[in-house]
mmCIF file of C-alpha atoms and ligand atoms in Angstrom:
data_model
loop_
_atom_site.group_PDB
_atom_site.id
_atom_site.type_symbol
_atom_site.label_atom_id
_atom_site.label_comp_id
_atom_site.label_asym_id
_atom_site.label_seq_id
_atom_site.Cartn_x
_atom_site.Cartn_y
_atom_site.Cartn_z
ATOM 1 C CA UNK A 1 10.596 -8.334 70.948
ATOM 2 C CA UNK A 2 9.902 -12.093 69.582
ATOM 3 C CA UNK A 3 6.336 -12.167 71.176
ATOM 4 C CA UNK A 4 5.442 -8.629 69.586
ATOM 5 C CA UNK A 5 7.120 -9.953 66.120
ATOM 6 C CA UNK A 6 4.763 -13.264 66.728
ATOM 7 C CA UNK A 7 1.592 -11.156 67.775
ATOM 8 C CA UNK A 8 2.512 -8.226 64.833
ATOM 9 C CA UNK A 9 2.556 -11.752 62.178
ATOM 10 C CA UNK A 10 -0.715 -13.534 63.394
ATOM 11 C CA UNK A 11 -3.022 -10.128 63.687
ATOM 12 C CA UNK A 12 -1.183 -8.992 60.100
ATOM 13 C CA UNK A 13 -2.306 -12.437 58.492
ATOM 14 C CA UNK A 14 -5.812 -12.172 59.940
ATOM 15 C CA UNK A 15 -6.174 -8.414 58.797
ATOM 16 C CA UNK A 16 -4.991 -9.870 55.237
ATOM 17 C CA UNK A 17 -7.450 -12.564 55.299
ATOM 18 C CA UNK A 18 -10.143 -10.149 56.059
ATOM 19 C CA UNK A 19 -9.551 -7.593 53.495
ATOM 20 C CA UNK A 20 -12.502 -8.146 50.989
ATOM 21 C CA UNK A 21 -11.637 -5.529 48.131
ATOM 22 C CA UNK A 22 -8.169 -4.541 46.611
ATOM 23 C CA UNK A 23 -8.413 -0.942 48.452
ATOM 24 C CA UNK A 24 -9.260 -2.191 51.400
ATOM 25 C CA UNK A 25 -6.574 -4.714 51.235
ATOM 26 C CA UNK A 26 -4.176 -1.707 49.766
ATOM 27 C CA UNK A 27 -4.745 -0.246 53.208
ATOM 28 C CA UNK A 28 -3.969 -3.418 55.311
ATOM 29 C CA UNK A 29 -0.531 -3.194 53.360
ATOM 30 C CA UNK A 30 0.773 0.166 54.353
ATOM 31 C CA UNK A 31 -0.790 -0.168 57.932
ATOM 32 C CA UNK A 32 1.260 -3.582 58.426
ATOM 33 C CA UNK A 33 4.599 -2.935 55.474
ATOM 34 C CA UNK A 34 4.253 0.992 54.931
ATOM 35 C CA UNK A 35 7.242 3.610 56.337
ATOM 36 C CA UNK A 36 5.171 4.249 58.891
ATOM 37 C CA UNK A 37 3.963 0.987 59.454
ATOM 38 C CA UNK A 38 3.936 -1.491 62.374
ATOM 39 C CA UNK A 39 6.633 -3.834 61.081
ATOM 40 C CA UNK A 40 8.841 -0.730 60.251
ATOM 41 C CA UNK A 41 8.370 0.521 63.663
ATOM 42 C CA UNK A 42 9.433 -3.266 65.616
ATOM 43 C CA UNK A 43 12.802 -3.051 63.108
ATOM 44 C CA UNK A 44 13.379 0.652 64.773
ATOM 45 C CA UNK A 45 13.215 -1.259 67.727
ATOM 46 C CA UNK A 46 16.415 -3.463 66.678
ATOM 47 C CA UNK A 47 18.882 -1.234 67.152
ATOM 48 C CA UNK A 48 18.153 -0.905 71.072
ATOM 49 C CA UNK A 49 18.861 -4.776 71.491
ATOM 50 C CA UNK A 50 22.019 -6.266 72.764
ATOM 51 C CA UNK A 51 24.310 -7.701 70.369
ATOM 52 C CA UNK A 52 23.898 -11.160 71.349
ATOM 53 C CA UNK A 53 19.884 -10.343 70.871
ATOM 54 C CA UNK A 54 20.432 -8.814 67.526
ATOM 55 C CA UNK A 55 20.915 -11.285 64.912
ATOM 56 C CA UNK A 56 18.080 -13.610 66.035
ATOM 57 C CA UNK A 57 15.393 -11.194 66.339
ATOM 58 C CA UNK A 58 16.986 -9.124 62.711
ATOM 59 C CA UNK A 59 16.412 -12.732 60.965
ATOM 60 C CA UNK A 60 12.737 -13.140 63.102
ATOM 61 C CA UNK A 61 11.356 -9.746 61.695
ATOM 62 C CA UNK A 62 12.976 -11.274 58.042
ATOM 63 C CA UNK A 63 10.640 -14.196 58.172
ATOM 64 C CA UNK A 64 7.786 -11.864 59.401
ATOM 65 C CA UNK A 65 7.928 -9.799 56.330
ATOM 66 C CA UNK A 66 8.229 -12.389 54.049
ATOM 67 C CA UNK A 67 5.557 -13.909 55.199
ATOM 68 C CA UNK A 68 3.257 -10.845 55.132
ATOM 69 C CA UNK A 69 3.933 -10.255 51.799
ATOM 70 C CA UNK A 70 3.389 -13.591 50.902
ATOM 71 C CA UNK A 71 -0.166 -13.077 52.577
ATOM 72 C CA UNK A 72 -1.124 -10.365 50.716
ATOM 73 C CA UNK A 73 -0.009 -11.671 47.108
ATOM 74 C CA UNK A 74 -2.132 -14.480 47.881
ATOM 75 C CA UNK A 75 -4.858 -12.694 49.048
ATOM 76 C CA UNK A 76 -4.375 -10.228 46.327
ATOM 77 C CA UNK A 77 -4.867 -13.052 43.640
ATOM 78 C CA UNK A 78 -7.713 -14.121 45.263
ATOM 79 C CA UNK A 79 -9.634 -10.799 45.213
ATOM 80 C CA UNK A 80 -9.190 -10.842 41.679
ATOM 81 C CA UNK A 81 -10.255 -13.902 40.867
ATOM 82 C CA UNK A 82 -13.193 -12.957 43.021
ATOM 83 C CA UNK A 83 -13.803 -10.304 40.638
ATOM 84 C CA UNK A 84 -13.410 -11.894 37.367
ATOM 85 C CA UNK A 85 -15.932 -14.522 38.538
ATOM 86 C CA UNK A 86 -18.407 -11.919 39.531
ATOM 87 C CA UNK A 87 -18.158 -9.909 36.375
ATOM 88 C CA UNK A 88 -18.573 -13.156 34.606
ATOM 89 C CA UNK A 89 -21.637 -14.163 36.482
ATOM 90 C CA UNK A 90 -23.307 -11.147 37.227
ATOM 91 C CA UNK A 91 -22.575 -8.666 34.787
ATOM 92 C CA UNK A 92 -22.878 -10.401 31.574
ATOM 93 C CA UNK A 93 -19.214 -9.824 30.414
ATOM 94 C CA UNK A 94 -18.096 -13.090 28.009
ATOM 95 C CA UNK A 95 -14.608 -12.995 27.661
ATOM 96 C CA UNK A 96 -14.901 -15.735 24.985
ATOM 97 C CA UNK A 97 -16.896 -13.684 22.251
ATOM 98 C CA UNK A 98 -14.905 -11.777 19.647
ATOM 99 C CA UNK A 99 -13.615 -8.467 19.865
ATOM 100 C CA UNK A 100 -14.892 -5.765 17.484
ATOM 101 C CA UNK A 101 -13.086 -6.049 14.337
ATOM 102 C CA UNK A 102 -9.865 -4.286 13.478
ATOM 103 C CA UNK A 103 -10.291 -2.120 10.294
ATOM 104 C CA UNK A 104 -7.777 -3.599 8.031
ATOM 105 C CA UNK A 105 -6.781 -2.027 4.498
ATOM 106 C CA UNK A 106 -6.931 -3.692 1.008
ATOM 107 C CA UNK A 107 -4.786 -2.979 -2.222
ATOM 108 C CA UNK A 108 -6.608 -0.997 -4.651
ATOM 109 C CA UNK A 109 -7.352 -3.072 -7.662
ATOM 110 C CA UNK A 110 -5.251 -0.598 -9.559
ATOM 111 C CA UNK A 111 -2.404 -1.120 -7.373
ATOM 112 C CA UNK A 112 -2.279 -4.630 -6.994
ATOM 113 C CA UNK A 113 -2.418 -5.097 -11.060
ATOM 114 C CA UNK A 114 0.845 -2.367 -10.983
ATOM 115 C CA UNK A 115 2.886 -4.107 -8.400
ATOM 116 C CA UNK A 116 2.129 -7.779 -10.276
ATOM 117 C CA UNK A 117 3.682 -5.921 -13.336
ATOM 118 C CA UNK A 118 5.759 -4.415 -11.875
ATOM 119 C CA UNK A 119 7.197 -7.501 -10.555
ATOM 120 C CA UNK A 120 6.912 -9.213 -13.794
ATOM 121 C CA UNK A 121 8.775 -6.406 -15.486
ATOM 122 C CA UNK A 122 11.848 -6.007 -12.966
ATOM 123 C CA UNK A 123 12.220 -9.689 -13.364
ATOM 124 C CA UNK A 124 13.113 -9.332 -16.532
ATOM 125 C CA UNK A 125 15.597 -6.200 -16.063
ATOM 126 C CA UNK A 126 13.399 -3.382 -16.267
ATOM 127 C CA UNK A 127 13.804 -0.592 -13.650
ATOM 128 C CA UNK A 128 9.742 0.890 -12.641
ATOM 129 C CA UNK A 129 10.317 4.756 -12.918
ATOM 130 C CA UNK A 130 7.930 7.414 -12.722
ATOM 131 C CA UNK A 131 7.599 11.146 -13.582
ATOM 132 C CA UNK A 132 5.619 14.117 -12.197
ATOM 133 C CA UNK A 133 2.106 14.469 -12.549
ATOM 134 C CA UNK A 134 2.245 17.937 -13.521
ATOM 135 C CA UNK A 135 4.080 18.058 -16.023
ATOM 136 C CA UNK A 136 5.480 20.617 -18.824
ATOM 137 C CA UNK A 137 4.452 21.298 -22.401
ATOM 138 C CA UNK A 138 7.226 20.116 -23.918
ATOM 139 C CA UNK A 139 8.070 16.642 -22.298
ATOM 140 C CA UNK A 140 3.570 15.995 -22.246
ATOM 141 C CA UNK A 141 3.750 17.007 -26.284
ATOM 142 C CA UNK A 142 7.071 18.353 -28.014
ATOM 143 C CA UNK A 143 9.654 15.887 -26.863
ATOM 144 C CA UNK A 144 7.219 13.099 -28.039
ATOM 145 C CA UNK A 145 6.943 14.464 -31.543
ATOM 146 C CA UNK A 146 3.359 15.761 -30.859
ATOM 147 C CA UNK A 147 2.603 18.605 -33.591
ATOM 148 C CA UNK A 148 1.499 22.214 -32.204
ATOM 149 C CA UNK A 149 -1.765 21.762 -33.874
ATOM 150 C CA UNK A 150 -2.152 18.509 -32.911
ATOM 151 C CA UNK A 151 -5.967 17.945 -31.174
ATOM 152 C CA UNK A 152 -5.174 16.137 -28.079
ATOM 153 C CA UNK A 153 -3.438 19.685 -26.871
ATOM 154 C CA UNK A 154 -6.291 21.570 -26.899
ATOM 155 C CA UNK A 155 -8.615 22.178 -23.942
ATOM 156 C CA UNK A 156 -10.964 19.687 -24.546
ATOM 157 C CA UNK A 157 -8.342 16.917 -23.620
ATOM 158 C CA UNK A 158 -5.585 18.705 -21.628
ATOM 159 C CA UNK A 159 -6.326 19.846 -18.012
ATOM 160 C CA UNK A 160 -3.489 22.913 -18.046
ATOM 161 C CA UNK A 161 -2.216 24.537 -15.257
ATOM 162 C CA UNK A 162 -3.298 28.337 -14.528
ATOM 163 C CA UNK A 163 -1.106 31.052 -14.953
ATOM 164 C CA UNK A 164 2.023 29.446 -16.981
ATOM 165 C CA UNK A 165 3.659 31.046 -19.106
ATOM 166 C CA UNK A 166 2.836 30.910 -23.133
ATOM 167 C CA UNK A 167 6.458 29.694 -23.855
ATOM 168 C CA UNK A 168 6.894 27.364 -20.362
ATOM 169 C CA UNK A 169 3.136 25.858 -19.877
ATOM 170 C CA UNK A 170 2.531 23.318 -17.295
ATOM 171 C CA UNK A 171 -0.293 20.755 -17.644
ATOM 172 C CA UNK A 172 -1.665 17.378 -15.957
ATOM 173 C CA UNK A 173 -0.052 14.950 -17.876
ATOM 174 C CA UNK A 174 -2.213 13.005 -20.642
ATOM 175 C CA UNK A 175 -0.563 10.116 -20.725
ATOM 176 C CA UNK A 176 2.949 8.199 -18.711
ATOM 177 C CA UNK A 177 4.831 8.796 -22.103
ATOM 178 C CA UNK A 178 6.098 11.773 -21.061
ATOM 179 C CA UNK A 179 8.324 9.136 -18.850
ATOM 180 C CA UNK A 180 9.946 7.870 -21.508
ATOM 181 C CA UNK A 181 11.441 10.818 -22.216
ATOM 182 C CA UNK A 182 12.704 11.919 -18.722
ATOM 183 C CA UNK A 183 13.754 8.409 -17.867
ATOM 184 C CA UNK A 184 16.117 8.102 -21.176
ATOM 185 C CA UNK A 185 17.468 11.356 -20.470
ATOM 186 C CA UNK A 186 17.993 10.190 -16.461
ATOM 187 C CA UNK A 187 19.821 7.036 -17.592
ATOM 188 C CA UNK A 188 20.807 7.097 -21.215
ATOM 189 C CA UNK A 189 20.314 4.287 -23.641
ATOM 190 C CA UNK A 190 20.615 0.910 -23.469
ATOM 191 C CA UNK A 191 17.327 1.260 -20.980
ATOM 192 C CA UNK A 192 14.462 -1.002 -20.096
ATOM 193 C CA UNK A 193 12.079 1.337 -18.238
ATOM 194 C CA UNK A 194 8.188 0.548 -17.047
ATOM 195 C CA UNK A 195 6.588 3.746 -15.905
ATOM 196 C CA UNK A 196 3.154 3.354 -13.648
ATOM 197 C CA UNK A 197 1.082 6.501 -12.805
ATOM 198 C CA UNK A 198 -1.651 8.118 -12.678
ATOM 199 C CA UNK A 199 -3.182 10.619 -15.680
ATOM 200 C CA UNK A 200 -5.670 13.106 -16.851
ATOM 201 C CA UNK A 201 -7.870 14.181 -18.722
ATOM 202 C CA UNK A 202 -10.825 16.313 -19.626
ATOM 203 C CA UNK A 203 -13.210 13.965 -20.423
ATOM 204 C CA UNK A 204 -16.720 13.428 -20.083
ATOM 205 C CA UNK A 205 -17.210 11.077 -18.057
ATOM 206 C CA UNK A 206 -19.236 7.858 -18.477
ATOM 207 C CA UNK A 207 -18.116 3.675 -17.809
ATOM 208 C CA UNK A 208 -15.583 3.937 -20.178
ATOM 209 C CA UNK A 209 -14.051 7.345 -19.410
ATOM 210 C CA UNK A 210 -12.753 8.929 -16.507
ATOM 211 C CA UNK A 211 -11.144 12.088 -15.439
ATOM 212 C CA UNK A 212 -8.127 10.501 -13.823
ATOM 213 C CA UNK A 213 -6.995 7.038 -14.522
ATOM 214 C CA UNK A 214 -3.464 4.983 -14.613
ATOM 215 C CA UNK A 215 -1.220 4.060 -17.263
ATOM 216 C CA UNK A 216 1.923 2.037 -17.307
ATOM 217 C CA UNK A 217 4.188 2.808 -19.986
ATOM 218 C CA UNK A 218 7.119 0.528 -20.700
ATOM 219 C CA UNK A 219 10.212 1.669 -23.076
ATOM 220 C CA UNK A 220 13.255 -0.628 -24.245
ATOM 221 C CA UNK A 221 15.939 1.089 -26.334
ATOM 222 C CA UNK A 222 19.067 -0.681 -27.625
ATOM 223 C CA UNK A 223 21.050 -1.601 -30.554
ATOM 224 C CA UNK A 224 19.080 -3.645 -33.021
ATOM 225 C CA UNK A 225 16.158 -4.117 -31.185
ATOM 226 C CA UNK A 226 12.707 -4.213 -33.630
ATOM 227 C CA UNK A 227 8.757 -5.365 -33.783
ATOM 228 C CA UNK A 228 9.478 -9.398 -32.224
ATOM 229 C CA UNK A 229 10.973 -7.709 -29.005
ATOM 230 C CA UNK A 230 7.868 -5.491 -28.604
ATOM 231 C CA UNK A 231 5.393 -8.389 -28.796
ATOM 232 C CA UNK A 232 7.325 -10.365 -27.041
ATOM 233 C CA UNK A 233 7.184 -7.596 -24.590
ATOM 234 C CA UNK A 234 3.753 -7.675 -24.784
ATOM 235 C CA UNK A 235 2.847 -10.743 -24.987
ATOM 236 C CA UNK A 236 4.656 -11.904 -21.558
ATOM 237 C CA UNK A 237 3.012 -8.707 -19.964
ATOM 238 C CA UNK A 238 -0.912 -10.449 -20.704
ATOM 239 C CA UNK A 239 0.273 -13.843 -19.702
ATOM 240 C CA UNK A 240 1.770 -12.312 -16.496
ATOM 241 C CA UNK A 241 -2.076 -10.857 -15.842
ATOM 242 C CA UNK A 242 -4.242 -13.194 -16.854
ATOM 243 C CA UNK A 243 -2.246 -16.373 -16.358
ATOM 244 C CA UNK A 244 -1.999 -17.770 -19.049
ATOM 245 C CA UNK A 245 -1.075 -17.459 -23.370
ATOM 246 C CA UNK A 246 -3.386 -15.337 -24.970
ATOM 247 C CA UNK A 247 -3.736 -15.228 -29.038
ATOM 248 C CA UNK A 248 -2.681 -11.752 -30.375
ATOM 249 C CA UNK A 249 -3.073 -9.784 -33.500
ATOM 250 C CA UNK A 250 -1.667 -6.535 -34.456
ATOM 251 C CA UNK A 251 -3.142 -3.814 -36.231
ATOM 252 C CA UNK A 252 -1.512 -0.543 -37.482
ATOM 253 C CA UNK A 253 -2.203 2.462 -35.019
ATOM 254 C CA UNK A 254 -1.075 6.070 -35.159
ATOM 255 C CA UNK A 255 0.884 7.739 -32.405
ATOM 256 C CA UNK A 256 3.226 10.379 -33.383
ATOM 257 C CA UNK A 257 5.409 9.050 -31.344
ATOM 258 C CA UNK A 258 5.590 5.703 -33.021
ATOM 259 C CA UNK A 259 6.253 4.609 -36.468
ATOM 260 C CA UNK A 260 5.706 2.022 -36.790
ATOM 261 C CA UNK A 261 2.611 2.501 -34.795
ATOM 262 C CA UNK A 262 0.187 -0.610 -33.781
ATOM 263 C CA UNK A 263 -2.477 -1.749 -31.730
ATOM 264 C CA UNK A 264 -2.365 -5.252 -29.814
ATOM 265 C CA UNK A 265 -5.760 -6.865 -29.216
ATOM 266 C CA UNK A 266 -5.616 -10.201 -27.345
ATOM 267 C CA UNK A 267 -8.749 -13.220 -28.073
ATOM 268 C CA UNK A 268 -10.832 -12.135 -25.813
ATOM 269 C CA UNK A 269 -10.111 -14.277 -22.556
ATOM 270 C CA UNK A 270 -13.549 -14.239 -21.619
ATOM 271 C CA UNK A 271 -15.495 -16.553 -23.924
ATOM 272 C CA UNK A 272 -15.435 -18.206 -27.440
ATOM 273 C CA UNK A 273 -17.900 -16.919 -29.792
ATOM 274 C CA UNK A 274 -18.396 -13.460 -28.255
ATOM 275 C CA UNK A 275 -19.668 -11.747 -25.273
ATOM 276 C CA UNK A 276 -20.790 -8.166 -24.166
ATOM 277 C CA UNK A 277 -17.034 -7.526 -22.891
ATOM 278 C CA UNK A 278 -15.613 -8.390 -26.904
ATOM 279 C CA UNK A 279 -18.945 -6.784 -27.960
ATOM 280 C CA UNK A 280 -19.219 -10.110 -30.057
ATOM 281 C CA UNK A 281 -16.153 -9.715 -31.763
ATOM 282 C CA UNK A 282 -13.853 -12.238 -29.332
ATOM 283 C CA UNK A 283 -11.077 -9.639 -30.178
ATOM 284 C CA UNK A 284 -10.794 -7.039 -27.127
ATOM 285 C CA UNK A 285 -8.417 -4.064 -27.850
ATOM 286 C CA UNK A 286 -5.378 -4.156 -25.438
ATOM 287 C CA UNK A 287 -2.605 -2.250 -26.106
ATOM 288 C CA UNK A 288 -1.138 0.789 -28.041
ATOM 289 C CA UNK A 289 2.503 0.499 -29.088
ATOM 290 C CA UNK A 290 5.066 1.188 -31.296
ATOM 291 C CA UNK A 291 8.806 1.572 -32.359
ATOM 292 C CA UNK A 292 10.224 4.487 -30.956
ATOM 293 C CA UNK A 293 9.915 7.358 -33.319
ATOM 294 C CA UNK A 294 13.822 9.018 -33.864
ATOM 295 C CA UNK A 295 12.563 12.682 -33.285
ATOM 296 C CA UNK A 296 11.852 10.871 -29.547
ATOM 297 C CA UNK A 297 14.917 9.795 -29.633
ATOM 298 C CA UNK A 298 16.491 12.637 -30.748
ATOM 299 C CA UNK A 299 14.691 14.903 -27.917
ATOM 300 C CA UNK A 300 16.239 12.709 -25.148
ATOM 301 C CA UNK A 301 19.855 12.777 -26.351
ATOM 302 C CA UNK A 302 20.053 9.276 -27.924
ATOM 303 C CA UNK A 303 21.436 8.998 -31.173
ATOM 304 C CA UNK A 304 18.308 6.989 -33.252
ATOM 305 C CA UNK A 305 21.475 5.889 -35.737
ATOM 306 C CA UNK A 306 22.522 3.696 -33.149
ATOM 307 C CA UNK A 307 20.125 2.953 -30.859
ATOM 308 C CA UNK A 308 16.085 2.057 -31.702
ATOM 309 C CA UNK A 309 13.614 0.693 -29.201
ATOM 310 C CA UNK A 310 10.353 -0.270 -28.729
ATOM 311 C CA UNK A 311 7.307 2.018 -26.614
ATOM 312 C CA UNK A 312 3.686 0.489 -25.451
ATOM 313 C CA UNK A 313 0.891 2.141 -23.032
ATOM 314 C CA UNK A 314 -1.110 0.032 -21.031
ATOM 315 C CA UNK A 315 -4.401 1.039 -19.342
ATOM 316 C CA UNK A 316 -3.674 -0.045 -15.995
ATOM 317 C CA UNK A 317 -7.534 0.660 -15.190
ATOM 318 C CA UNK A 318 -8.527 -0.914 -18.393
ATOM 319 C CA UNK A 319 -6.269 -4.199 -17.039
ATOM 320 C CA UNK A 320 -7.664 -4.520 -13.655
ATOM 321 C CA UNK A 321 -11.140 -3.724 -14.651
ATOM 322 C CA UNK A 322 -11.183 -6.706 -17.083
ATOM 323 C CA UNK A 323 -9.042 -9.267 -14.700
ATOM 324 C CA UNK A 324 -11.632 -8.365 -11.737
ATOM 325 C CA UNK A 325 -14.616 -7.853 -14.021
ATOM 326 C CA UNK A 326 -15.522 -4.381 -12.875
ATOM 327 C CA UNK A 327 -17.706 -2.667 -15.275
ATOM 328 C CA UNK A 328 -17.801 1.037 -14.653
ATOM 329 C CA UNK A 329 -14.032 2.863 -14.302
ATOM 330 C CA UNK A 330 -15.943 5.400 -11.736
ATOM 331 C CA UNK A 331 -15.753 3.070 -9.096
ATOM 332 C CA UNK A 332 -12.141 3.378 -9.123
ATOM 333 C CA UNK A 333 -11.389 6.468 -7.926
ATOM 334 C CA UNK A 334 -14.703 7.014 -6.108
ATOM 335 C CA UNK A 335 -13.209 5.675 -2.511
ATOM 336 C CA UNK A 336 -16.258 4.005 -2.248
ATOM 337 C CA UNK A 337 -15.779 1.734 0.274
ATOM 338 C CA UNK A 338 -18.721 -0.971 -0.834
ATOM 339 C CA UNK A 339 -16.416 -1.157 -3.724
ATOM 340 C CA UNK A 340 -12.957 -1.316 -2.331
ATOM 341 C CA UNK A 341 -13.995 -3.522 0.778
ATOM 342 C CA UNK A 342 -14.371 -6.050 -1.939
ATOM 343 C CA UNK A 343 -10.419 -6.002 -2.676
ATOM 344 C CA UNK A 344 -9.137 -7.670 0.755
ATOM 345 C CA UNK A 345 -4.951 -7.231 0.875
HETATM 346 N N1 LIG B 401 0.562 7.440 -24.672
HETATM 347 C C1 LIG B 401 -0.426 6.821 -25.532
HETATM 348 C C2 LIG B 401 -1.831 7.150 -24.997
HETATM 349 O O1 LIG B 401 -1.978 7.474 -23.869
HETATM 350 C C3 LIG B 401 -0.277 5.322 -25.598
HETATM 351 C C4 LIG B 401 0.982 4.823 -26.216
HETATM 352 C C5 LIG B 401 2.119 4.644 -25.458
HETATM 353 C C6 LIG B 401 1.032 4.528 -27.560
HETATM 354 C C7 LIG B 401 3.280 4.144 -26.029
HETATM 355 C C8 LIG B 401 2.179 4.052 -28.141
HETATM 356 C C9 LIG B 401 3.297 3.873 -27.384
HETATM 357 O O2 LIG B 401 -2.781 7.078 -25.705
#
């Protein structure tokens, strides 16, 4: 039994050594190791021995296995290294260049411009709060003290929905205002609310206009509050974008839902004595805003004898178009990808 254990561990380690792929060496494995294989067969052969003969032999055919398998992990390695090498050499494989390049995703210019505000704004108490995109008649126009007659809801301007109802009609919303409304009515007054999303309208389009754009509407209503809380408002919002203080001015602006109504323009952070985004005038427009006109109020279940607040839109496209320097608003929702490959994340 110890010779054939001796003889079955030299002529394994030879076939091992001359093995010179990893099948062939696969098959060397369940010839010597396999259930069928020699080694199984000699530990069959155990059980006939004496008991004296046992133990010794057992612990022989122990060492004998071990050291097979130690042959063929070695010998194992050593094929593939082999085969590394050769691919290396001979088939012009470099494991040192670069893979190809994982396609990684940006933030939209948009997007990046809303979370920075939104940010800002939550910093300073605000909760961010949207509404639905399609939206009804009477939150898009009536709630916000928008007459019947007034322009903006005629087809020209208003995408509306098929099939509604005269008395219930559904449209894409114009503007975020309609937020303001749902979001006082959600949580009552006092409220600090910021509202991005996008809107639509019917609109020719050219650099300046586009179909669908984004908006971020902000709202604060509470006792007392007046005109130096909206600029305020306001004028932490530009310094938040562009970094730094900007010199205001306010002019008087109509929104119905408004009165007062105004419009913010900022010195145009771009030059000093004009330049084609100021059109010369080193005053760009900004901002619309306003104090919160009671009827608004009113429609959302907050008592305007006790509470007032302050409303402003922001052109969310407008703001990232002039912080990046983007000249035409069609690139943003074209999904061009020679224009958003230029906003890494
Ligand atoms: N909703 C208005 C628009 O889209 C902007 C605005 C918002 C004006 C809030 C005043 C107050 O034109």
């Amino acid at each position: 039994m110890r010779n054939r254990l001796e003889a079955l561990c030299r002529d394994g380690i030879a076939a091992v050594a001359e093995a010179q792929n990893a099948d062939a060496l696969q098959e060397v494995e369940v010839h010597l190791l396999g259930r069928n294989g020699a080694l199984t067969a000699q530990l069959k052969g155990l059980g006939k021995l004496s008991a004296e003969e046992r133990p010794a032999a057992g612990k022989l055919a122990n060492e004998v296995k071990q050291a097979l398998q130690k042959a063929l992990e070695d010998r194992r390695a050593a094929i593939d290294k082999a085969e590394l090498e050769e691919d290396l050499a001979g088939n012009g494989i470099d494991p040192t260049l670069p893979g190809s390049p994982m396609p990684v995703g940006g933030v939209h210019p948009v997007m990046a411009v809303a979370r920075e505000l939104e940010d800002l704004f939550s910093s300073m108490g605000y909760v961010v709060w949207d509404g639905p995109e399609i939206e009804t008649e009477a939150h898009n126009f009536d709630d916000l003290n928008i007459p019947g007659d007034h322009p903006a809801r005629e087809s020209h301007d208003t995408i509306w929905m098929e099939d509604t109802p005269e008395d219930g009609r559904l449209c894409l919303r114009t503007h975020t205002s309609p937020v303001q409304v749902r979001a006082l009515q959600k949580f009552g007054a006092p409220l600090r609310v910021v509202a991005p999303g996008r809107v639509f309208r019917q609109e020719a389009q050219d650099a300046t206009h586009e179909h669908t754009f984004h908006q971020m509407e902000g709202l604060v209503v509470d006792k007392g509050i007046g005109v130096p809380h909206m600029l305020h408002a306001m004028n932490s919002m530009l310094e938040g974008i562009f970094g730094r203080k900007l010199e205001t001015r306010l002019r008087p602006g109509f929104f119905p839902f408004v009165e007062p109504g105004f419009e913010l323009d900022a010195r145009c952070p771009f030059c000093k004595s004009g330049c084609k985004v100021c059109k010369g005038s080193t005053w760009i427009e900004l901002m619309p805003g306003g104090l919160v006109h009671p009827n608004v109020l009113r429609a959302a279940g907050v008592d305007p004898e006790v509470y007032s607040g302050f409303a402003f839109g922001l052109g969310l496209s407008r703001m990232a178009m002039l912080r990046y320097g983007i000249h035409d608003i069609r690139w943003m929702m074209s999904g061009d990808l020679r224009f958003l490959e230029q906003f890494p994340a």
